[in-house]
C-alpha cells in the first residue's frame, strides 16, 4: 500500500519558472490537501479538494493552482516561481469529512528551492 | 486572528524522563485537536487526538490534556526515548468542517539526551 506519493522529492527552480508537484493516493480518499512548511514553522494549507472536480483555497493560495480531475491525483502548480515559494510541500489525504486525524495521511514532502 | 502556537520552541530532556509539550489555541470554535510528530525529512505522523468534549486522552506512553477554559493543550510523553526526538506539532480543527482542514502550530523540537 503506497499511501500518499509525491514527486519530485527535491527541485530547484529559477525565478519565473513554472512547475507542477505531483500527488497521488491509492486509498480512495475523497479529501486531499496541499500544505507548505517553512523552516521552523507549522504547516499552512494552500489548497484542498473534497472530491474530483472540486477544489478550494486554503490559508495561503496565492501563486498556486490545483486541479482534481480524478480521485487519486491532486497536482499543485506554481506558475511564476518566486523566492517566497521556497518551502517544503506536503500533500495529504483523508477519507471522511470529519477531519479525523488518524485518517489524515501525509506524503513524504517535496523540497522546493527558488533561486 | 485565529492562531495555534506553542509556548516553547525547543525542549531537551534526559532519556527516561517525562516530556511535556504545550500548545495554545485561540479559535474557540475548534472542537478537535491533534498532535503530530515530524522526524527530519519526513511528513507529519499522527500521534493522538482529542475532541473538545474530553479533557484527557491516553495512548501508548502519550497523554493529551485539553483545558478549554484557558485554551491550552499539552502532550505528555512518558519515559522519553531517543526515538522520540522530533518536532511536535499541535493542530486544531472543526470536526464537521468540510474538508477537515487543520490549522497547525509552530512546532516544538524535542531533543532526548542519552
mmCIF file with all atom_site columns, C-alpha atoms in Angstrom:
data_model
loop_
_atom_site.group_PDB
_atom_site.id
_atom_site.type_symbol
_atom_site.label_atom_id
_atom_site.label_alt_id
_atom_site.label_comp_id
_atom_site.label_asym_id
_atom_site.label_entity_id
_atom_site.label_seq_id
_atom_site.pdbx_PDB_ins_code
_atom_site.Cartn_x
_atom_site.Cartn_y
_atom_site.Cartn_z
_atom_site.occupancy
_atom_site.B_iso_or_equiv
_atom_site.pdbx_formal_charge
_atom_site.auth_seq_id
_atom_site.auth_comp_id
_atom_site.auth_asym_id
_atom_site.auth_atom_id
_atom_site.pdbx_PDB_model_num
ATOM 1   C CA . UNK A 1 1   ? 0.000   0.000  0.000   1.00 0.00 ? 1   UNK A CA 1
ATOM 2   C CA . UNK A 1 2   ? 1.807   3.142  -1.232  1.00 0.00 ? 2   UNK A CA 1
ATOM 3   C CA . UNK A 1 3   ? -0.376  5.703  0.599   1.00 0.00 ? 3   UNK A CA 1
ATOM 4   C CA . UNK A 1 4   ? 0.320   9.285  -0.495  1.00 0.00 ? 4   UNK A CA 1
ATOM 5   C CA . UNK A 1 5   ? 3.083   9.655  -3.058  1.00 0.00 ? 5   UNK A CA 1
ATOM 6   C CA . UNK A 1 6   ? 4.636   12.978 -4.018  1.00 0.00 ? 6   UNK A CA 1
ATOM 7   C CA . UNK A 1 7   ? 7.099   13.787 -6.763  1.00 0.00 ? 7   UNK A CA 1
ATOM 8   C CA . UNK A 1 8   ? 9.638   15.237 -7.139  1.00 0.00 ? 8   UNK A CA 1
ATOM 9   C CA . UNK A 1 9   ? 11.375  14.925 -3.775  1.00 0.00 ? 9   UNK A CA 1
ATOM 10  C CA . UNK A 1 10  ? 13.729  17.819 -4.493  1.00 0.00 ? 10  UNK A CA 1
ATOM 11  C CA . UNK A 1 11  ? 13.666  20.570 -7.088  1.00 0.00 ? 11  UNK A CA 1
ATOM 12  C CA . UNK A 1 12  ? 15.497  23.816 -7.740  1.00 0.00 ? 12  UNK A CA 1
ATOM 13  C CA . UNK A 1 13  ? 13.664  26.410 -9.799  1.00 0.00 ? 13  UNK A CA 1
ATOM 14  C CA . UNK A 1 14  ? 14.718  29.722 -11.216 1.00 0.00 ? 14  UNK A CA 1
ATOM 15  C CA . UNK A 1 15  ? 12.583  32.786 -10.533 1.00 0.00 ? 15  UNK A CA 1
ATOM 16  C CA . UNK A 1 16  ? 9.730   32.943 -13.026 1.00 0.00 ? 16  UNK A CA 1
ATOM 17  C CA . UNK A 1 17  ? 9.822   29.280 -13.963 1.00 0.00 ? 17  UNK A CA 1
ATOM 18  C CA . UNK A 1 18  ? 6.777   27.060 -13.660 1.00 0.00 ? 18  UNK A CA 1
ATOM 19  C CA . UNK A 1 19  ? 6.438   23.555 -12.350 1.00 0.00 ? 19  UNK A CA 1
ATOM 20  C CA . UNK A 1 20  ? 3.946   21.019 -11.085 1.00 0.00 ? 20  UNK A CA 1
ATOM 21  C CA . UNK A 1 21  ? 4.216   18.986 -7.918  1.00 0.00 ? 21  UNK A CA 1
ATOM 22  C CA . UNK A 1 22  ? 2.503   15.668 -8.397  1.00 0.00 ? 22  UNK A CA 1
ATOM 23  C CA . UNK A 1 23  ? 0.499   13.920 -5.710  1.00 0.00 ? 23  UNK A CA 1
ATOM 24  C CA . UNK A 1 24  ? -1.344  10.653 -5.904  1.00 0.00 ? 24  UNK A CA 1
ATOM 25  C CA . UNK A 1 25  ? -3.030  8.457  -3.328  1.00 0.00 ? 25  UNK A CA 1
ATOM 26  C CA . UNK A 1 26  ? -4.214  4.887  -3.639  1.00 0.00 ? 26  UNK A CA 1
ATOM 27  C CA . UNK A 1 27  ? -6.551  4.815  -0.650  1.00 0.00 ? 27  UNK A CA 1
ATOM 28  C CA . UNK A 1 28  ? -9.655  6.053  -2.487  1.00 0.00 ? 28  UNK A CA 1
ATOM 29  C CA . UNK A 1 29  ? -9.791  9.098  -0.223  1.00 0.00 ? 29  UNK A CA 1
ATOM 30  C CA . UNK A 1 30  ? -12.186 11.847 -1.148  1.00 0.00 ? 30  UNK A CA 1
ATOM 31  C CA . UNK A 1 31  ? -10.301 14.650 0.542   1.00 0.00 ? 31  UNK A CA 1
ATOM 32  C CA . UNK A 1 32  ? -6.870  15.835 -0.494  1.00 0.00 ? 32  UNK A CA 1
ATOM 33  C CA . UNK A 1 33  ? -4.749  18.766 0.651   1.00 0.00 ? 33  UNK A CA 1
ATOM 34  C CA . UNK A 1 34  ? -1.600  20.661 -0.135  1.00 0.00 ? 34  UNK A CA 1
ATOM 35  C CA . UNK A 1 35  ? 0.348   22.239 2.714   1.00 0.00 ? 35  UNK A CA 1
ATOM 36  C CA . UNK A 1 36  ? 3.569   24.176 2.767   1.00 0.00 ? 36  UNK A CA 1
ATOM 37  C CA . UNK A 1 37  ? 6.003   24.223 5.645   1.00 0.00 ? 37  UNK A CA 1
ATOM 38  C CA . UNK A 1 38  ? 8.555   26.986 6.065   1.00 0.00 ? 38  UNK A CA 1
ATOM 39  C CA . UNK A 1 39  ? 11.652  26.404 8.246   1.00 0.00 ? 39  UNK A CA 1
ATOM 40  C CA . UNK A 1 40  ? 10.783  26.120 11.930  1.00 0.00 ? 40  UNK A CA 1
ATOM 41  C CA . UNK A 1 41  ? 7.104   26.614 11.252  1.00 0.00 ? 41  UNK A CA 1
ATOM 42  C CA . UNK A 1 42  ? 3.950   24.575 11.190  1.00 0.00 ? 42  UNK A CA 1
ATOM 43  C CA . UNK A 1 43  ? 2.085   23.574 8.068   1.00 0.00 ? 43  UNK A CA 1
ATOM 44  C CA . UNK A 1 44  ? -0.107  26.058 6.228   1.00 0.00 ? 44  UNK A CA 1
ATOM 45  C CA . UNK A 1 45  ? -2.905  24.944 3.958   1.00 0.00 ? 45  UNK A CA 1
ATOM 46  C CA . UNK A 1 46  ? -2.564  26.061 0.336   1.00 0.00 ? 46  UNK A CA 1
ATOM 47  C CA . UNK A 1 47  ? -5.482  24.332 -1.375  1.00 0.00 ? 47  UNK A CA 1
ATOM 48  C CA . UNK A 1 48  ? -7.756  21.429 -0.672  1.00 0.00 ? 48  UNK A CA 1
ATOM 49  C CA . UNK A 1 49  ? -10.248 19.283 -2.507  1.00 0.00 ? 49  UNK A CA 1
ATOM 50  C CA . UNK A 1 50  ? -13.301 17.438 -1.220  1.00 0.00 ? 50  UNK A CA 1
ATOM 51  C CA . UNK A 1 51  ? -13.653 15.312 -4.326  1.00 0.00 ? 51  UNK A CA 1
ATOM 52  C CA . UNK A 1 52  ? -12.955 15.034 -8.034  1.00 0.00 ? 52  UNK A CA 1
ATOM 53  C CA . UNK A 1 53  ? -13.759 18.273 -9.804  1.00 0.00 ? 53  UNK A CA 1
ATOM 54  C CA . UNK A 1 54  ? -13.944 20.337 -6.606  1.00 0.00 ? 54  UNK A CA 1
ATOM 55  C CA . UNK A 1 55  ? -11.147 22.485 -5.210  1.00 0.00 ? 55  UNK A CA 1
ATOM 56  C CA . UNK A 1 56  ? -10.998 25.358 -2.756  1.00 0.00 ? 56  UNK A CA 1
ATOM 57  C CA . UNK A 1 57  ? -8.481  27.811 -1.350  1.00 0.00 ? 57  UNK A CA 1
ATOM 58  C CA . UNK A 1 58  ? -6.783  27.354 1.976   1.00 0.00 ? 58  UNK A CA 1
ATOM 59  C CA . UNK A 1 59  ? -4.825  29.890 4.042   1.00 0.00 ? 59  UNK A CA 1
ATOM 60  C CA . UNK A 1 60  ? -2.060  30.697 1.522   1.00 0.00 ? 60  UNK A CA 1
ATOM 61  C CA . UNK A 1 61  ? -3.288  30.035 -2.053  1.00 0.00 ? 61  UNK A CA 1
ATOM 62  C CA . UNK A 1 62  ? -1.609  32.965 -3.850  1.00 0.00 ? 62  UNK A CA 1
ATOM 63  C CA . UNK A 1 63  ? 0.860   31.880 -6.506  1.00 0.00 ? 63  UNK A CA 1
ATOM 64  C CA . UNK A 1 64  ? -0.530  28.349 -6.762  1.00 0.00 ? 64  UNK A CA 1
ATOM 65  C CA . UNK A 1 65  ? -3.154  26.457 -8.690  1.00 0.00 ? 65  UNK A CA 1
ATOM 66  C CA . UNK A 1 66  ? -4.599  22.993 -8.340  1.00 0.00 ? 66  UNK A CA 1
ATOM 67  C CA . UNK A 1 67  ? -6.831  20.621 -10.220 1.00 0.00 ? 67  UNK A CA 1
ATOM 68  C CA . UNK A 1 68  ? -8.614  17.413 -9.280  1.00 0.00 ? 68  UNK A CA 1
ATOM 69  C CA . UNK A 1 69  ? -9.643  15.543 -12.379 1.00 0.00 ? 69  UNK A CA 1
ATOM 70  C CA . UNK A 1 70  ? -9.517  12.150 -10.650 1.00 0.00 ? 70  UNK A CA 1
ATOM 71  C CA . UNK A 1 71  ? -9.961  10.897 -7.099  1.00 0.00 ? 71  UNK A CA 1
ATOM 72  C CA . UNK A 1 72  ? -6.351  9.721  -6.991  1.00 0.00 ? 72  UNK A CA 1
ATOM 73  C CA . UNK A 1 73  ? -4.452  12.770 -8.243  1.00 0.00 ? 73  UNK A CA 1
ATOM 74  C CA . UNK A 1 74  ? -4.132  16.299 -6.898  1.00 0.00 ? 74  UNK A CA 1
ATOM 75  C CA . UNK A 1 75  ? -1.321  18.196 -8.639  1.00 0.00 ? 75  UNK A CA 1
ATOM 76  C CA . UNK A 1 76  ? -0.106  21.573 -7.382  1.00 0.00 ? 76  UNK A CA 1
ATOM 77  C CA . UNK A 1 77  ? 1.115   24.070 -9.958  1.00 0.00 ? 77  UNK A CA 1
ATOM 78  C CA . UNK A 1 78  ? 3.425   27.016 -9.445  1.00 0.00 ? 78  UNK A CA 1
ATOM 79  C CA . UNK A 1 79  ? 3.042   29.360 -12.410 1.00 0.00 ? 79  UNK A CA 1
ATOM 80  C CA . UNK A 1 80  ? 5.727   32.002 -11.815 1.00 0.00 ? 80  UNK A CA 1
ATOM 81  C CA . UNK A 1 81  ? 8.067   30.785 -9.122  1.00 0.00 ? 81  UNK A CA 1
ATOM 82  C CA . UNK A 1 82  ? 9.190   33.340 -6.556  1.00 0.00 ? 82  UNK A CA 1
ATOM 83  C CA . UNK A 1 83  ? 11.796  33.049 -3.768  1.00 0.00 ? 83  UNK A CA 1
ATOM 84  C CA . UNK A 1 84  ? 8.955   33.268 -1.238  1.00 0.00 ? 84  UNK A CA 1
ATOM 85  C CA . UNK A 1 85  ? 7.789   29.884 -2.506  1.00 0.00 ? 85  UNK A CA 1
ATOM 86  C CA . UNK A 1 86  ? 10.940  28.177 -1.290  1.00 0.00 ? 86  UNK A CA 1
ATOM 87  C CA . UNK A 1 87  ? 9.495   25.690 1.143   1.00 0.00 ? 87  UNK A CA 1
ATOM 88  C CA . UNK A 1 88  ? 8.686   22.076 1.818   1.00 0.00 ? 88  UNK A CA 1
ATOM 89  C CA . UNK A 1 89  ? 5.391   20.980 0.345   1.00 0.00 ? 89  UNK A CA 1
ATOM 90  C CA . UNK A 1 90  ? 3.263   18.209 1.773   1.00 0.00 ? 90  UNK A CA 1
ATOM 91  C CA . UNK A 1 91  ? 0.354   16.541 0.115   1.00 0.00 ? 91  UNK A CA 1
ATOM 92  C CA . UNK A 1 92  ? -2.169  14.787 2.335   1.00 0.00 ? 92  UNK A CA 1
ATOM 93  C CA . UNK A 1 93  ? -5.427  12.905 2.070   1.00 0.00 ? 93  UNK A CA 1
ATOM 94  C CA . UNK A 1 94  ? -8.253  11.810 4.333   1.00 0.00 ? 94  UNK A CA 1
ATOM 95  C CA . UNK A 1 95  ? -11.196 9.516  3.947   1.00 0.00 ? 95  UNK A CA 1
ATOM 96  C CA . UNK A 1 96  ? -14.048 11.318 5.597   1.00 0.00 ? 96  UNK A CA 1
ATOM 97  C CA . UNK A 1 97  ? -15.355 14.790 6.221   1.00 0.00 ? 97  UNK A CA 1
ATOM 98  C CA . UNK A 1 98  ? -14.889 14.762 9.947   1.00 0.00 ? 98  UNK A CA 1
ATOM 99  C CA . UNK A 1 99  ? -11.236 15.748 9.983   1.00 0.00 ? 99  UNK A CA 1
ATOM 100 C CA . UNK A 1 100 ? -10.462 12.637 11.936  1.00 0.00 ? 100 UNK A CA 1
ATOM 101 C CA . UNK A 1 101 ? -6.752  12.973 12.490  1.00 0.00 ? 101 UNK A CA 1
ATOM 102 C CA . UNK A 1 102 ? -5.906  9.337  12.355  1.00 0.00 ? 102 UNK A CA 1
ATOM 103 C CA . UNK A 1 103 ? -7.223  9.157  8.838   1.00 0.00 ? 103 UNK A CA 1
ATOM 104 C CA . UNK A 1 104 ? -5.196  12.098 7.510   1.00 0.00 ? 104 UNK A CA 1
ATOM 105 C CA . UNK A 1 105 ? -2.199  10.681 5.726   1.00 0.00 ? 105 UNK A CA 1
ATOM 106 C CA . UNK A 1 106 ? 0.761   12.803 4.655   1.00 0.00 ? 106 UNK A CA 1
ATOM 107 C CA . UNK A 1 107 ? 3.235   12.291 1.869   1.00 0.00 ? 107 UNK A CA 1
ATOM 108 C CA . UNK A 1 108 ? 6.974   12.439 2.473   1.00 0.00 ? 108 UNK A CA 1
ATOM 109 C CA . UNK A 1 109 ? 7.331   16.021 1.274   1.00 0.00 ? 109 UNK A CA 1
ATOM 110 C CA . UNK A 1 110 ? 8.787   17.879 -1.692  1.00 0.00 ? 110 UNK A CA 1
ATOM 111 C CA . UNK A 1 111 ? 11.679  20.275 -1.077  1.00 0.00 ? 111 UNK A CA 1
ATOM 112 C CA . UNK A 1 112 ? 11.486  23.239 -3.432  1.00 0.00 ? 112 UNK A CA 1
ATOM 113 C CA . UNK A 1 113 ? 14.095  25.978 -3.715  1.00 0.00 ? 113 UNK A CA 1
ATOM 114 C CA . UNK A 1 114 ? 13.553  29.037 -5.902  1.00 0.00 ? 114 UNK A CA 1
ATOM 115 C CA . UNK A 1 115 ? 16.708  30.960 -6.809  1.00 0.00 ? 115 UNK A CA 1
ATOM 116 C CA . UNK B 2 1   ? -6.928  36.347 14.038  1.00 0.00 ? 1   UNK B CA 1
ATOM 117 C CA . UNK B 2 2   ? -7.072  32.652 14.678  1.00 0.00 ? 2   UNK B CA 1
ATOM 118 C CA . UNK B 2 3   ? -3.826  31.009 15.638  1.00 0.00 ? 3   UNK B CA 1
ATOM 119 C CA . UNK B 2 4   ? -2.328  27.984 17.201  1.00 0.00 ? 4   UNK B CA 1
ATOM 120 C CA . UNK B 2 5   ? 1.018   28.453 18.862  1.00 0.00 ? 5   UNK B CA 1
ATOM 121 C CA . UNK B 2 6   ? 3.461   26.679 21.104  1.00 0.00 ? 6   UNK B CA 1
ATOM 122 C CA . UNK B 2 7   ? 4.955   28.074 24.267  1.00 0.00 ? 7   UNK B CA 1
ATOM 123 C CA . UNK B 2 8   ? 8.409   26.528 23.855  1.00 0.00 ? 8   UNK B CA 1
ATOM 124 C CA . UNK B 2 9   ? 10.231  26.144 20.548  1.00 0.00 ? 9   UNK B CA 1
ATOM 125 C CA . UNK B 2 10  ? 12.779  23.651 21.939  1.00 0.00 ? 10  UNK B CA 1
ATOM 126 C CA . UNK B 2 11  ? 12.752  21.104 24.718  1.00 0.00 ? 11  UNK B CA 1
ATOM 127 C CA . UNK B 2 12  ? 15.656  18.985 25.879  1.00 0.00 ? 12  UNK B CA 1
ATOM 128 C CA . UNK B 2 13  ? 15.062  16.047 28.217  1.00 0.00 ? 13  UNK B CA 1
ATOM 129 C CA . UNK B 2 14  ? 17.029  13.159 29.620  1.00 0.00 ? 14  UNK B CA 1
ATOM 130 C CA . UNK B 2 15  ? 16.237  9.680  28.373  1.00 0.00 ? 15  UNK B CA 1
ATOM 131 C CA . UNK B 2 16  ? 13.728  8.075  30.710  1.00 0.00 ? 16  UNK B CA 1
ATOM 132 C CA . UNK B 2 17  ? 12.272  11.358 31.921  1.00 0.00 ? 17  UNK B CA 1
ATOM 133 C CA . UNK B 2 18  ? 8.770   12.519 31.100  1.00 0.00 ? 18  UNK B CA 1
ATOM 134 C CA . UNK B 2 19  ? 8.294   15.253 28.493  1.00 0.00 ? 19  UNK B CA 1
ATOM 135 C CA . UNK B 2 20  ? 5.574   17.865 28.385  1.00 0.00 ? 20  UNK B CA 1
ATOM 136 C CA . UNK B 2 21  ? 4.951   19.875 25.240  1.00 0.00 ? 21  UNK B CA 1
ATOM 137 C CA . UNK B 2 22  ? 2.478   22.743 25.403  1.00 0.00 ? 22  UNK B CA 1
ATOM 138 C CA . UNK B 2 23  ? 0.219   24.425 22.887  1.00 0.00 ? 23  UNK B CA 1
ATOM 139 C CA . UNK B 2 24  ? -2.143  27.400 22.982  1.00 0.00 ? 24  UNK B CA 1
ATOM 140 C CA . UNK B 2 25  ? -5.043  27.890 20.629  1.00 0.00 ? 25  UNK B CA 1
ATOM 141 C CA . UNK B 2 26  ? -7.286  30.860 20.075  1.00 0.00 ? 26  UNK B CA 1
ATOM 142 C CA . UNK B 2 27  ? -10.205 29.655 17.969  1.00 0.00 ? 27  UNK B CA 1
ATOM 143 C CA . UNK B 2 28  ? -12.956 28.836 20.422  1.00 0.00 ? 28  UNK B CA 1
ATOM 144 C CA . UNK B 2 29  ? -14.895 27.116 17.617  1.00 0.00 ? 29  UNK B CA 1
ATOM 145 C CA . UNK B 2 30  ? -12.239 24.411 17.296  1.00 0.00 ? 30  UNK B CA 1
ATOM 146 C CA . UNK B 2 31  ? -13.520 21.139 18.633  1.00 0.00 ? 31  UNK B CA 1
ATOM 147 C CA . UNK B 2 32  ? -10.824 18.760 17.557  1.00 0.00 ? 32  UNK B CA 1
ATOM 148 C CA . UNK B 2 33  ? -7.131  18.772 18.382  1.00 0.00 ? 33  UNK B CA 1
ATOM 149 C CA . UNK B 2 34  ? -4.330  16.589 17.127  1.00 0.00 ? 34  UNK B CA 1
ATOM 150 C CA . UNK B 2 35  ? -0.689  16.068 17.946  1.00 0.00 ? 35  UNK B CA 1
ATOM 151 C CA . UNK B 2 36  ? 1.688   15.171 15.156  1.00 0.00 ? 36  UNK B CA 1
ATOM 152 C CA . UNK B 2 37  ? 5.305   14.041 15.274  1.00 0.00 ? 37  UNK B CA 1
ATOM 153 C CA . UNK B 2 38  ? 7.614   15.017 12.454  1.00 0.00 ? 38  UNK B CA 1
ATOM 154 C CA . UNK B 2 39  ? 11.015  13.459 12.076  1.00 0.00 ? 39  UNK B CA 1
ATOM 155 C CA . UNK B 2 40  ? 13.666  15.109 9.978   1.00 0.00 ? 40  UNK B CA 1
ATOM 156 C CA . UNK B 2 41  ? 12.974  14.777 6.272   1.00 0.00 ? 41  UNK B CA 1
ATOM 157 C CA . UNK B 2 42  ? 9.575   13.178 6.735   1.00 0.00 ? 42  UNK B CA 1
ATOM 158 C CA . UNK B 2 43  ? 5.941   14.138 6.758   1.00 0.00 ? 43  UNK B CA 1
ATOM 159 C CA . UNK B 2 44  ? 3.887   14.594 9.936   1.00 0.00 ? 44  UNK B CA 1
ATOM 160 C CA . UNK B 2 45  ? 2.856   11.419 11.683  1.00 0.00 ? 45  UNK B CA 1
ATOM 161 C CA . UNK B 2 46  ? -0.329  11.202 13.736  1.00 0.00 ? 46  UNK B CA 1
ATOM 162 C CA . UNK B 2 47  ? 0.233   10.620 17.459  1.00 0.00 ? 47  UNK B CA 1
ATOM 163 C CA . UNK B 2 48  ? -3.017  11.223 19.282  1.00 0.00 ? 48  UNK B CA 1
ATOM 164 C CA . UNK B 2 49  ? -6.137  13.337 19.065  1.00 0.00 ? 49  UNK B CA 1
ATOM 165 C CA . UNK B 2 50  ? -8.757  14.666 21.427  1.00 0.00 ? 50  UNK B CA 1
ATOM 166 C CA . UNK B 2 51  ? -12.194 16.129 20.984  1.00 0.00 ? 51  UNK B CA 1
ATOM 167 C CA . UNK B 2 52  ? -13.474 19.124 22.875  1.00 0.00 ? 52  UNK B CA 1
ATOM 168 C CA . UNK B 2 53  ? -15.926 17.073 24.927  1.00 0.00 ? 53  UNK B CA 1
ATOM 169 C CA . UNK B 2 54  ? -12.948 15.429 26.639  1.00 0.00 ? 54  UNK B CA 1
ATOM 170 C CA . UNK B 2 55  ? -10.213 16.849 28.843  1.00 0.00 ? 55  UNK B CA 1
ATOM 171 C CA . UNK B 2 56  ? -7.825  13.912 28.777  1.00 0.00 ? 56  UNK B CA 1
ATOM 172 C CA . UNK B 2 57  ? -6.961  11.070 26.482  1.00 0.00 ? 57  UNK B CA 1
ATOM 173 C CA . UNK B 2 58  ? -4.279  8.455  26.830  1.00 0.00 ? 58  UNK B CA 1
ATOM 174 C CA . UNK B 2 59  ? -2.393  6.446  24.283  1.00 0.00 ? 59  UNK B CA 1
ATOM 175 C CA . UNK B 2 60  ? 0.669   4.306  24.435  1.00 0.00 ? 60  UNK B CA 1
ATOM 176 C CA . UNK B 2 61  ? 3.165   6.340  26.510  1.00 0.00 ? 61  UNK B CA 1
ATOM 177 C CA . UNK B 2 62  ? 1.395   9.547  25.490  1.00 0.00 ? 62  UNK B CA 1
ATOM 178 C CA . UNK B 2 63  ? -1.336  11.589 27.132  1.00 0.00 ? 63  UNK B CA 1
ATOM 179 C CA . UNK B 2 64  ? -3.057  14.653 25.757  1.00 0.00 ? 64  UNK B CA 1
ATOM 180 C CA . UNK B 2 65  ? -4.679  17.142 28.119  1.00 0.00 ? 65  UNK B CA 1
ATOM 181 C CA . UNK B 2 66  ? -7.142  19.784 26.995  1.00 0.00 ? 66  UNK B CA 1
ATOM 182 C CA . UNK B 2 67  ? -8.065  22.815 29.072  1.00 0.00 ? 67  UNK B CA 1
ATOM 183 C CA . UNK B 2 68  ? -10.806 24.660 27.238  1.00 0.00 ? 68  UNK B CA 1
ATOM 184 C CA . UNK B 2 69  ? -11.057 27.361 29.885  1.00 0.00 ? 69  UNK B CA 1
ATOM 185 C CA . UNK B 2 70  ? -7.606  28.700 29.052  1.00 0.00 ? 70  UNK B CA 1
ATOM 186 C CA . UNK B 2 71  ? -7.464  27.236 25.532  1.00 0.00 ? 71  UNK B CA 1
ATOM 187 C CA . UNK B 2 72  ? -4.445  25.121 26.284  1.00 0.00 ? 72  UNK B CA 1
ATOM 188 C CA . UNK B 2 73  ? -3.361  21.737 25.032  1.00 0.00 ? 73  UNK B CA 1
ATOM 189 C CA . UNK B 2 74  ? -0.454  19.606 26.183  1.00 0.00 ? 74  UNK B CA 1
ATOM 190 C CA . UNK B 2 75  ? 1.229   16.400 25.128  1.00 0.00 ? 75  UNK B CA 1
ATOM 191 C CA . UNK B 2 76  ? 2.882   14.284 27.776  1.00 0.00 ? 76  UNK B CA 1
ATOM 192 C CA . UNK B 2 77  ? 5.345   11.599 26.769  1.00 0.00 ? 77  UNK B CA 1
ATOM 193 C CA . UNK B 2 78  ? 6.231   9.104  29.459  1.00 0.00 ? 78  UNK B CA 1
ATOM 194 C CA . UNK B 2 79  ? 9.703   7.602  29.745  1.00 0.00 ? 79  UNK B CA 1
ATOM 195 C CA . UNK B 2 80  ? 11.033  9.581  26.802  1.00 0.00 ? 80  UNK B CA 1
ATOM 196 C CA . UNK B 2 81  ? 13.269  7.624  24.457  1.00 0.00 ? 81  UNK B CA 1
ATOM 197 C CA . UNK B 2 82  ? 15.853  8.723  21.868  1.00 0.00 ? 82  UNK B CA 1
ATOM 198 C CA . UNK B 2 83  ? 13.370  7.699  19.159  1.00 0.00 ? 83  UNK B CA 1
ATOM 199 C CA . UNK B 2 84  ? 11.019  10.387 20.439  1.00 0.00 ? 84  UNK B CA 1
ATOM 200 C CA . UNK B 2 85  ? 13.397  13.089 19.237  1.00 0.00 ? 85  UNK B CA 1
ATOM 201 C CA . UNK B 2 86  ? 11.470  15.038 16.624  1.00 0.00 ? 86  UNK B CA 1
ATOM 202 C CA . UNK B 2 87  ? 9.417   18.172 16.106  1.00 0.00 ? 87  UNK B CA 1
ATOM 203 C CA . UNK B 2 88  ? 5.948   18.006 17.604  1.00 0.00 ? 88  UNK B CA 1
ATOM 204 C CA . UNK B 2 89  ? 3.043   19.995 16.236  1.00 0.00 ? 89  UNK B CA 1
ATOM 205 C CA . UNK B 2 90  ? -0.373  20.614 17.610  1.00 0.00 ? 90  UNK B CA 1
ATOM 206 C CA . UNK B 2 91  ? -3.182  21.217 15.155  1.00 0.00 ? 91  UNK B CA 1
ATOM 207 C CA . UNK B 2 92  ? -6.763  22.311 15.595  1.00 0.00 ? 92  UNK B CA 1
ATOM 208 C CA . UNK B 2 93  ? -9.844  21.847 13.501  1.00 0.00 ? 93  UNK B CA 1
ATOM 209 C CA . UNK B 2 94  ? -13.582 21.660 13.414  1.00 0.00 ? 94  UNK B CA 1
ATOM 210 C CA . UNK B 2 95  ? -14.801 18.108 13.148  1.00 0.00 ? 95  UNK B CA 1
ATOM 211 C CA . UNK B 2 96  ? -17.640 18.717 10.750  1.00 0.00 ? 96  UNK B CA 1
ATOM 212 C CA . UNK B 2 97  ? -15.831 21.344 8.725   1.00 0.00 ? 97  UNK B CA 1
ATOM 213 C CA . UNK B 2 98  ? -15.960 20.431 5.100   1.00 0.00 ? 98  UNK B CA 1
ATOM 214 C CA . UNK B 2 99  ? -12.621 19.023 4.079   1.00 0.00 ? 99  UNK B CA 1
ATOM 215 C CA . UNK B 2 100 ? -11.456 18.585 7.651   1.00 0.00 ? 100 UNK B CA 1
ATOM 216 C CA . UNK B 2 101 ? -8.966  21.441 7.356   1.00 0.00 ? 101 UNK B CA 1
ATOM 217 C CA . UNK B 2 102 ? -6.424  21.784 10.118  1.00 0.00 ? 102 UNK B CA 1
ATOM 218 C CA . UNK B 2 103 ? -4.533  24.789 11.479  1.00 0.00 ? 103 UNK B CA 1
ATOM 219 C CA . UNK B 2 104 ? -1.052  23.882 12.652  1.00 0.00 ? 104 UNK B CA 1
ATOM 220 C CA . UNK B 2 105 ? 1.030   25.471 15.369  1.00 0.00 ? 105 UNK B CA 1
ATOM 221 C CA . UNK B 2 106 ? 4.697   26.390 15.036  1.00 0.00 ? 106 UNK B CA 1
ATOM 222 C CA . UNK B 2 107 ? 6.167   23.210 16.472  1.00 0.00 ? 107 UNK B CA 1
ATOM 223 C CA . UNK B 2 108 ? 8.421   22.236 19.380  1.00 0.00 ? 108 UNK B CA 1
ATOM 224 C CA . UNK B 2 109 ? 11.661  20.410 18.815  1.00 0.00 ? 109 UNK B CA 1
ATOM 225 C CA . UNK B 2 110 ? 12.154  17.662 21.369  1.00 0.00 ? 110 UNK B CA 1
ATOM 226 C CA . UNK B 2 111 ? 15.720  16.527 21.934  1.00 0.00 ? 111 UNK B CA 1
ATOM 227 C CA . UNK B 2 112 ? 16.339  13.437 24.062  1.00 0.00 ? 112 UNK B CA 1
ATOM 228 C CA . UNK B 2 113 ? 19.735  13.112 25.686  1.00 0.00 ? 113 UNK B CA 1
ATOM 229 C CA . UNK B 2 114 ? 21.016  9.567  26.326  1.00 0.00 ? 114 UNK B CA 1
#
